CSV table of C-alpha atoms in Angstrom, one decimal:
chain,number,residue,atom,x,y,z
A,604,UNK,CA,15.4,48.4,-21.4
A,605,UNK,CA,16.5,45.3,-19.8
A,606,UNK,CA,15.6,42.2,-21.4
A,607,UNK,CA,14.2,39.3,-19.3
A,608,UNK,CA,17.1,37.2,-20.0
A,609,UNK,CA,19.4,39.7,-18.7
A,610,UNK,CA,17.9,40.3,-15.4
A,611,UNK,CA,20.4,40.3,-12.3
A,612,UNK,CA,19.8,38.7,-9.0
A,613,UNK,CA,19.1,42.1,-7.3
A,614,UNK,CA,16.7,42.9,-10.3
A,615,UNK,CA,14.8,39.8,-9.8
A,616,UNK,CA,14.5,40.3,-6.0
A,617,UNK,CA,13.1,44.0,-6.8
A,618,UNK,CA,10.8,42.5,-9.3
A,619,UNK,CA,9.1,40.2,-6.9
A,620,UNK,CA,9.3,42.7,-3.8
A,621,UNK,CA,5.6,43.5,-2.5
A,622,UNK,CA,5.3,47.2,-1.3
A,623,UNK,CA,4.3,48.1,2.2
A,624,UNK,CA,1.8,47.6,3.9
A,625,UNK,CA,1.0,44.6,1.8
A,626,UNK,CA,4.3,43.0,2.4
A,627,UNK,CA,3.7,42.8,6.2
A,628,UNK,CA,-0.1,41.6,5.7
A,629,UNK,CA,1.0,38.7,3.5
A,630,UNK,CA,3.8,37.9,5.9
A,631,UNK,CA,1.5,37.6,8.9
A,632,UNK,CA,-1.0,35.5,6.9
A,633,UNK,CA,1.6,33.2,5.7
A,634,UNK,CA,3.0,33.0,9.1
A,635,UNK,CA,-0.2,31.8,10.5
A,636,UNK,CA,-0.3,29.1,7.5
A,637,UNK,CA,3.0,27.9,8.2
A,638,UNK,CA,2.9,28.0,12.0
A,639,UNK,CA,-0.3,25.7,12.2
A,640,UNK,CA,1.3,22.6,10.6
A,641,UNK,CA,4.5,23.1,12.6
A,642,UNK,CA,2.7,23.4,15.7
A,643,UNK,CA,0.8,20.4,15.0
A,644,UNK,CA,3.8,18.2,14.4
A,645,UNK,CA,5.4,19.5,17.4
A,646,UNK,CA,2.2,19.0,19.6
A,647,UNK,CA,2.2,15.5,18.5
A,648,UNK,CA,5.9,14.7,19.1
A,649,UNK,CA,6.8,16.7,22.4
A,650,UNK,CA,6.0,15.7,25.7
A,651,UNK,CA,2.7,17.0,27.1
A,652,UNK,CA,3.4,18.9,30.5
A,653,UNK,CA,-0.2,19.0,31.4
A,654,UNK,CA,-0.2,22.6,32.6
A,655,UNK,CA,-3.4,24.2,33.7
A,656,UNK,CA,-5.7,25.1,30.7
A,657,UNK,CA,-3.1,23.5,28.3
A,658,UNK,CA,-1.0,26.8,28.9
A,659,UNK,CA,2.2,24.8,27.7
A,660,UNK,CA,0.6,24.5,24.2
A,661,UNK,CA,-0.4,27.9,24.0
A,662,UNK,CA,3.1,29.0,25.0
A,663,UNK,CA,4.4,26.5,22.4
A,664,UNK,CA,2.3,28.2,19.8
A,665,UNK,CA,3.3,31.6,20.6
A,666,UNK,CA,6.9,30.7,20.5
A,667,UNK,CA,6.5,29.2,16.9
A,668,UNK,CA,4.6,32.0,15.6
A,669,UNK,CA,7.4,34.3,16.9
A,670,UNK,CA,10.1,32.6,15.4
A,671,UNK,CA,8.5,32.2,12.1
A,672,UNK,CA,7.5,36.0,12.0
A,673,UNK,CA,11.1,37.0,12.4
A,674,UNK,CA,12.3,34.5,9.6
A,675,UNK,CA,9.7,35.7,7.3
A,676,UNK,CA,10.5,39.3,8.0
A,677,UNK,CA,14.1,38.9,7.3
A,678,UNK,CA,13.1,37.2,4.0
A,679,UNK,CA,10.3,39.5,3.1
A,680,UNK,CA,11.9,40.3,-0.1
A,681,UNK,CA,10.9,37.0,-1.4
A,682,UNK,CA,7.7,36.7,0.4
A,683,UNK,CA,5.8,36.1,-2.8
A,684,UNK,CA,8.1,33.1,-3.9
A,685,UNK,CA,7.7,31.6,-0.3
A,686,UNK,CA,3.8,31.8,-0.5
A,687,UNK,CA,3.9,30.3,-4.0
A,688,UNK,CA,6.2,27.4,-2.8
A,689,UNK,CA,4.2,26.7,0.3
A,690,UNK,CA,0.9,26.5,-1.4
A,691,UNK,CA,2.6,24.1,-4.1
A,692,UNK,CA,3.7,21.7,-1.3
A,693,UNK,CA,0.1,21.6,0.4
A,694,UNK,CA,-1.4,21.3,-3.1
A,695,UNK,CA,1.0,18.3,-4.0
A,696,UNK,CA,0.1,16.8,-0.6
A,697,UNK,CA,-3.6,17.1,-1.3
A,698,UNK,CA,-3.4,15.7,-4.8
A,699,UNK,CA,-1.0,12.9,-3.9
A,700,UNK,CA,-3.2,11.9,-0.9
A,701,UNK,CA,-0.6,12.8,1.7
A,702,UNK,CA,-0.4,15.7,4.1
A,703,UNK,CA,-2.2,18.6,2.5
A,704,UNK,CA,-4.8,21.3,3.1
A,705,UNK,CA,-7.7,18.9,4.4
A,706,UNK,CA,-5.0,17.2,6.8
A,707,UNK,CA,-3.9,20.5,8.3
A,708,UNK,CA,-7.4,21.4,8.8
A,709,UNK,CA,-8.5,18.2,10.3
A,710,UNK,CA,-5.5,17.9,12.7
A,711,UNK,CA,-5.8,21.4,13.8
A,712,UNK,CA,-9.6,21.3,14.3
A,713,UNK,CA,-9.1,17.9,16.3
A,714,UNK,CA,-6.2,19.2,18.6
A,715,UNK,CA,-8.2,22.4,19.4
A,716,UNK,CA,-11.4,20.4,20.2
A,717,UNK,CA,-9.6,18.0,22.5
A,718,UNK,CA,-7.9,20.9,24.4
A,719,UNK,CA,-11.3,22.1,25.3
A,720,UNK,CA,-13.1,18.8,25.4
A,721,UNK,CA,-10.9,16.3,27.1
A,722,UNK,CA,-11.4,12.5,27.0
A,723,UNK,CA,-11.7,10.6,30.4
A,724,UNK,CA,-8.7,8.1,30.8
A,725,UNK,CA,-8.9,5.0,33.2
A,726,UNK,CA,-5.5,3.4,33.7
A,727,UNK,CA,-5.1,-0.3,33.8
A,728,UNK,CA,-2.3,-2.1,36.0
A,729,UNK,CA,-1.5,-5.0,34.1
A,730,UNK,CA,0.4,-6.9,36.9
A,731,UNK,CA,-2.9,-7.3,38.9
A,732,UNK,CA,-5.0,-8.8,36.2
A,733,UNK,CA,-6.2,-12.3,36.8
A,734,UNK,CA,-6.6,-15.3,34.2
A,735,UNK,CA,-9.4,-14.6,31.8
A,736,UNK,CA,-12.3,-16.7,32.4
A,737,UNK,CA,-13.5,-19.3,29.8
A,738,UNK,CA,-10.6,-18.1,27.6
A,739,UNK,CA,-10.5,-21.1,25.3
A,740,UNK,CA,-14.2,-21.1,24.8
A,741,UNK,CA,-14.4,-17.5,24.0
A,742,UNK,CA,-11.5,-17.6,21.6
A,743,UNK,CA,-13.4,-20.5,19.8
A,744,UNK,CA,-16.5,-18.6,19.7
A,745,UNK,CA,-15.1,-15.4,18.0
A,746,UNK,CA,-15.7,-16.8,14.4
A,747,UNK,CA,-14.2,-13.9,12.6
A,748,UNK,CA,-13.4,-15.9,9.6
A,749,UNK,CA,-16.9,-17.2,9.0
A,750,UNK,CA,-18.4,-15.5,5.9
A,751,UNK,CA,-21.9,-14.8,7.5
A,752,UNK,CA,-19.9,-12.9,10.2
A,753,UNK,CA,-18.0,-10.8,7.9
A,754,UNK,CA,-21.0,-10.2,5.6
A,755,UNK,CA,-22.9,-8.7,8.6
A,756,UNK,CA,-20.0,-6.5,9.4
A,757,UNK,CA,-19.8,-5.3,5.7
A,758,UNK,CA,-23.5,-4.6,5.5
A,759,UNK,CA,-23.0,-2.4,8.7
A,760,UNK,CA,-20.2,-0.4,7.0
A,761,UNK,CA,-22.4,0.1,4.1
A,762,UNK,CA,-25.3,1.3,6.1
A,763,UNK,CA,-23.5,3.7,8.6
A,764,UNK,CA,-20.9,6.4,8.1
A,765,UNK,CA,-20.1,5.3,4.3
A,766,UNK,CA,-20.6,9.1,3.2
A,767,UNK,CA,-18.3,10.6,5.8
A,768,UNK,CA,-15.5,12.3,4.1
A,769,UNK,CA,-11.9,12.5,5.1
A,770,UNK,CA,-10.3,10.5,8.0
A,771,UNK,CA,-8.5,8.1,5.6
A,772,UNK,CA,-5.8,7.2,8.1
A,773,UNK,CA,-8.6,6.0,10.6
A,774,UNK,CA,-10.8,4.2,8.0
A,775,UNK,CA,-11.1,0.9,9.7
A,776,UNK,CA,-11.9,2.5,13.0
A,777,UNK,CA,-14.6,4.5,11.4
A,778,UNK,CA,-15.8,1.3,10.1
A,779,UNK,CA,-15.5,-0.3,13.4
A,780,UNK,CA,-17.8,2.4,14.7
A,781,UNK,CA,-20.4,1.5,12.1
A,782,UNK,CA,-20.3,-2.1,13.3
A,783,UNK,CA,-20.7,-0.8,17.0
A,784,UNK,CA,-23.6,1.3,15.9
A,785,UNK,CA,-25.5,-1.6,14.0
A,786,UNK,CA,-24.9,-4.2,16.8
A,787,UNK,CA,-25.7,-1.7,19.8
A,788,UNK,CA,-28.8,-0.3,18.2
A,789,UNK,CA,-30.4,-3.8,17.8
A,790,UNK,CA,-29.0,-5.8,20.7
A,791,UNK,CA,-31.3,-7.6,22.8
A,792,UNK,CA,-30.2,-8.7,26.4
A,793,UNK,CA,-31.0,-12.2,27.2
A,794,UNK,CA,-29.7,-13.9,30.3
A,795,UNK,CA,-27.8,-17.3,30.4
A,796,UNK,CA,-29.7,-20.4,31.6
A,797,UNK,CA,-29.9,-20.2,35.5
A,798,UNK,CA,-26.9,-21.6,37.2
A,799,UNK,CA,-25.0,-22.0,33.9
A,800,UNK,CA,-22.6,-20.0,32.0
A,801,UNK,CA,-23.3,-20.2,28.3
A,802,UNK,CA,-21.1,-18.7,25.7
A,803,UNK,CA,-22.8,-18.4,22.3
A,804,UNK,CA,-20.7,-18.6,19.2
A,805,UNK,CA,-20.7,-15.5,17.1
A,806,UNK,CA,-22.8,-17.2,14.3
A,807,UNK,CA,-25.4,-18.0,17.1
A,808,UNK,CA,-25.8,-14.4,18.1
A,809,UNK,CA,-26.0,-13.4,14.6
A,810,UNK,CA,-29.4,-14.9,14.0
A,811,UNK,CA,-31.4,-13.0,16.6
A,812,UNK,CA,-28.8,-10.3,17.9
A,813,UNK,CA,-29.5,-11.4,21.4
A,814,UNK,CA,-27.7,-12.6,24.3
A,815,UNK,CA,-25.9,-11.7,27.6
A,816,UNK,CA,-22.7,-9.5,27.9
A,817,UNK,CA,-20.3,-12.2,27.0
A,818,UNK,CA,-22.4,-13.1,23.9
A,819,UNK,CA,-22.1,-9.3,22.9
A,820,UNK,CA,-18.7,-9.1,23.5
A,821,UNK,CA,-17.7,-12.3,21.3
A,822,UNK,CA,-20.1,-11.2,18.4
A,823,UNK,CA,-18.7,-7.5,18.6
A,824,UNK,CA,-15.2,-8.7,18.5
A,825,UNK,CA,-15.7,-11.2,15.8
A,826,UNK,CA,-17.3,-8.7,13.4
A,827,UNK,CA,-14.8,-5.9,13.9
A,828,UNK,CA,-11.9,-8.5,13.7
A,829,UNK,CA,-13.4,-9.6,10.4
A,830,UNK,CA,-12.9,-6.1,8.9
A,831,UNK,CA,-9.3,-5.6,10.2
A,832,UNK,CA,-10.1,-3.9,13.6
A,833,UNK,CA,-8.3,-4.8,16.8
A,834,UNK,CA,-10.3,-5.5,20.0
A,835,UNK,CA,-9.9,-7.1,23.5
A,836,UNK,CA,-12.4,-8.3,26.0
A,837,UNK,CA,-12.3,-6.8,29.5
A,838,UNK,CA,-13.5,-8.9,32.6
A,839,UNK,CA,-15.0,-7.2,35.5
A,840,UNK,CA,-16.8,-8.5,38.6
A,841,UNK,CA,-19.9,-10.3,36.7
A,842,UNK,CA,-19.3,-8.6,33.7
A,843,UNK,CA,-17.4,-8.7,30.0
A,844,UNK,CA,-17.2,-6.0,27.5
A,845,UNK,CA,-15.3,-5.1,24.3
A,846,UNK,CA,-12.9,-2.5,23.7
A,847,UNK,CA,-11.5,-1.1,20.5
A,848,UNK,CA,-7.9,-0.2,19.9
A,849,UNK,CA,-7.3,3.3,19.1
A,850,UNK,CA,-3.6,3.8,19.1
A,851,UNK,CA,-1.7,6.6,21.1
A,852,UNK,CA,-3.3,9.4,23.1
A,853,UNK,CA,-2.3,11.6,20.1
A,854,UNK,CA,-4.5,9.6,17.7
A,855,UNK,CA,-7.4,9.8,20.3
A,856,UNK,CA,-7.7,13.5,19.4
A,857,UNK,CA,-8.9,12.9,15.9
A,858,UNK,CA,-11.2,10.0,17.1
A,859,UNK,CA,-12.5,12.3,19.9
A,860,UNK,CA,-13.6,14.9,17.4
A,861,UNK,CA,-15.1,12.4,14.9
A,862,UNK,CA,-17.4,10.8,17.6
A,863,UNK,CA,-18.5,14.0,19.3
A,864,UNK,CA,-19.0,16.2,16.2
A,865,UNK,CA,-19.4,13.9,13.2
A,866,UNK,CA,-20.5,10.4,13.9
A,867,UNK,CA,-22.5,10.5,17.3
A,868,UNK,CA,-23.1,14.0,17.9
A,869,UNK,CA,-26.6,13.3,19.4
A,870,UNK,CA,-25.5,10.2,21.5
A,871,UNK,CA,-22.7,11.8,23.0
A,872,UNK,CA,-23.8,15.5,23.6
A,873,UNK,CA,-22.5,16.8,26.6
A,874,UNK,CA,-20.8,13.3,27.4
A,875,UNK,CA,-17.4,12.3,28.1
A,876,UNK,CA,-15.3,9.7,26.1
A,877,UNK,CA,-14.1,7.0,28.5
A,878,UNK,CA,-11.0,4.8,27.3
A,879,UNK,CA,-8.3,2.6,29.1
A,880,UNK,CA,-4.5,3.1,28.7
A,881,UNK,CA,-2.5,-0.1,29.0
A,882,UNK,CA,1.0,-0.4,29.9
A,883,UNK,CA,2.5,0.4,26.5
A,884,UNK,CA,0.4,3.7,26.4
A,885,UNK,CA,-1.9,2.4,24.0
A,886,UNK,CA,-5.6,3.6,24.0
A,887,UNK,CA,-8.6,1.3,24.1
A,888,UNK,CA,-12.1,2.7,23.6
A,889,UNK,CA,-15.2,1.1,25.5
A,890,UNK,CA,-17.7,-0.7,23.2
A,891,UNK,CA,-20.0,-2.0,25.9
A,892,UNK,CA,-23.7,-2.8,24.9
A,893,UNK,CA,-24.7,-0.3,27.6
A,894,UNK,CA,-22.9,2.5,25.7
A,895,UNK,CA,-24.8,4.6,23.1
A,896,UNK,CA,-21.5,5.7,21.5
A,897,UNK,CA,-18.1,4.5,21.3
A,898,UNK,CA,-16.3,5.8,24.6
A,899,UNK,CA,-19.6,5.6,26.8
A,900,UNK,CA,-19.6,5.3,30.3
A,901,UNK,CA,-18.1,2.0,32.0
A,902,UNK,CA,-20.8,-0.1,33.5
A,903,UNK,CA,-18.0,-1.4,35.9
A,904,UNK,CA,-14.5,0.3,36.2
A,905,UNK,CA,-12.8,-2.6,38.7
A,906,UNK,CA,-10.9,-4.5,35.9
A,907,UNK,CA,-9.9,-8.0,36.8
A,908,UNK,CA,-8.8,-9.5,33.5
A,909,UNK,CA,-8.1,-8.7,29.7
A,910,UNK,CA,-8.0,-10.7,26.6
A,911,UNK,CA,-6.4,-9.1,23.6
A,912,UNK,CA,-7.3,-10.5,20.1
A,913,UNK,CA,-4.4,-10.1,17.7
C-alpha cells in the first residue's frame, strides 16, 4: 500500500483521471464554458468584418471551440483539476465584483441578442456642423449644480429601475434612463411666445415639467449631468433634442439588451434602437421628448449642430 505522501507524479495523474466516456463529456462541457468568455473577449477587441448574418463571428466561435477542444483533449488526464481551477477563477471574480459567472452570462446574452437585433446607427459628419444657436444662453440654463435639479434626478433614480440587478458597469447610464423615463412620461409641450425664442432655465421647467423642445433638452441635460451622466444637444432644422453618451459600439450591445428586454420592453417592442456615431466612434443615444424609450425614432435626422456638455 502506497502512503499519500509517497505518491509519484504518474500515480497522482492516474488518481485524478476520469474514465471514458465521462472524460469526453466533461471536456466538451468545459470547452463550452471556456470558449464563451474567450469568444466574448475576442469579439470585443477584434475588428468586426460585417459579413452577412454575422458569419465572421460564427466562424470565430467555431475556431476557438475547435482549438480549446484540442487542448483539453491533450490534457484530458488532468481534466478534473482544470475544471476545479476554472470554477475557482470565476468564483473569485464573482465574489470580488470582477469578471465572474454573472458577467459571462450578461455579456454573452447581450452579444447574441444584438447579433439578431441590430441597433440602427446614424453617422455625423462633424466638419459640416454649424455653430450652435443660443449657445451661451443654453449653457447658462443648464443648472446641473442646483440642489433642486439634483434632488429631482435622485427622485427619478429612486422611482425607476432601482431594483434592476446587475449592470454594475453601466450603473450611471441606467440611472440616466430613469431620469429620461420620469421626464418624458410627464413632459407637457408648450410653445414659446410668438415671434420669440424663449429658453427656460432648468429650474423653471422643473416647476411644471413643461416647455418646448429646447426647454426639454436643457432640463434633461441638467438632470442627467447632475448625477454624473454625459449628454449633448443636437440642433436640427427647427428642433433641438438631447442625446446620452453610451461609449463604444461594443458597449452598445449591453445597452441594447437592457433597453429592449429589461428596462423598456413594452415601449421598445418591435422597435429599433436609434443612435449617432461621432467622429471618434463614440455612440450617442437619442433622448428626444417624442421618444418613448431611449433610442427612439429621430424626429429630424438632418443635423446642423452639436453641443457636448463635458
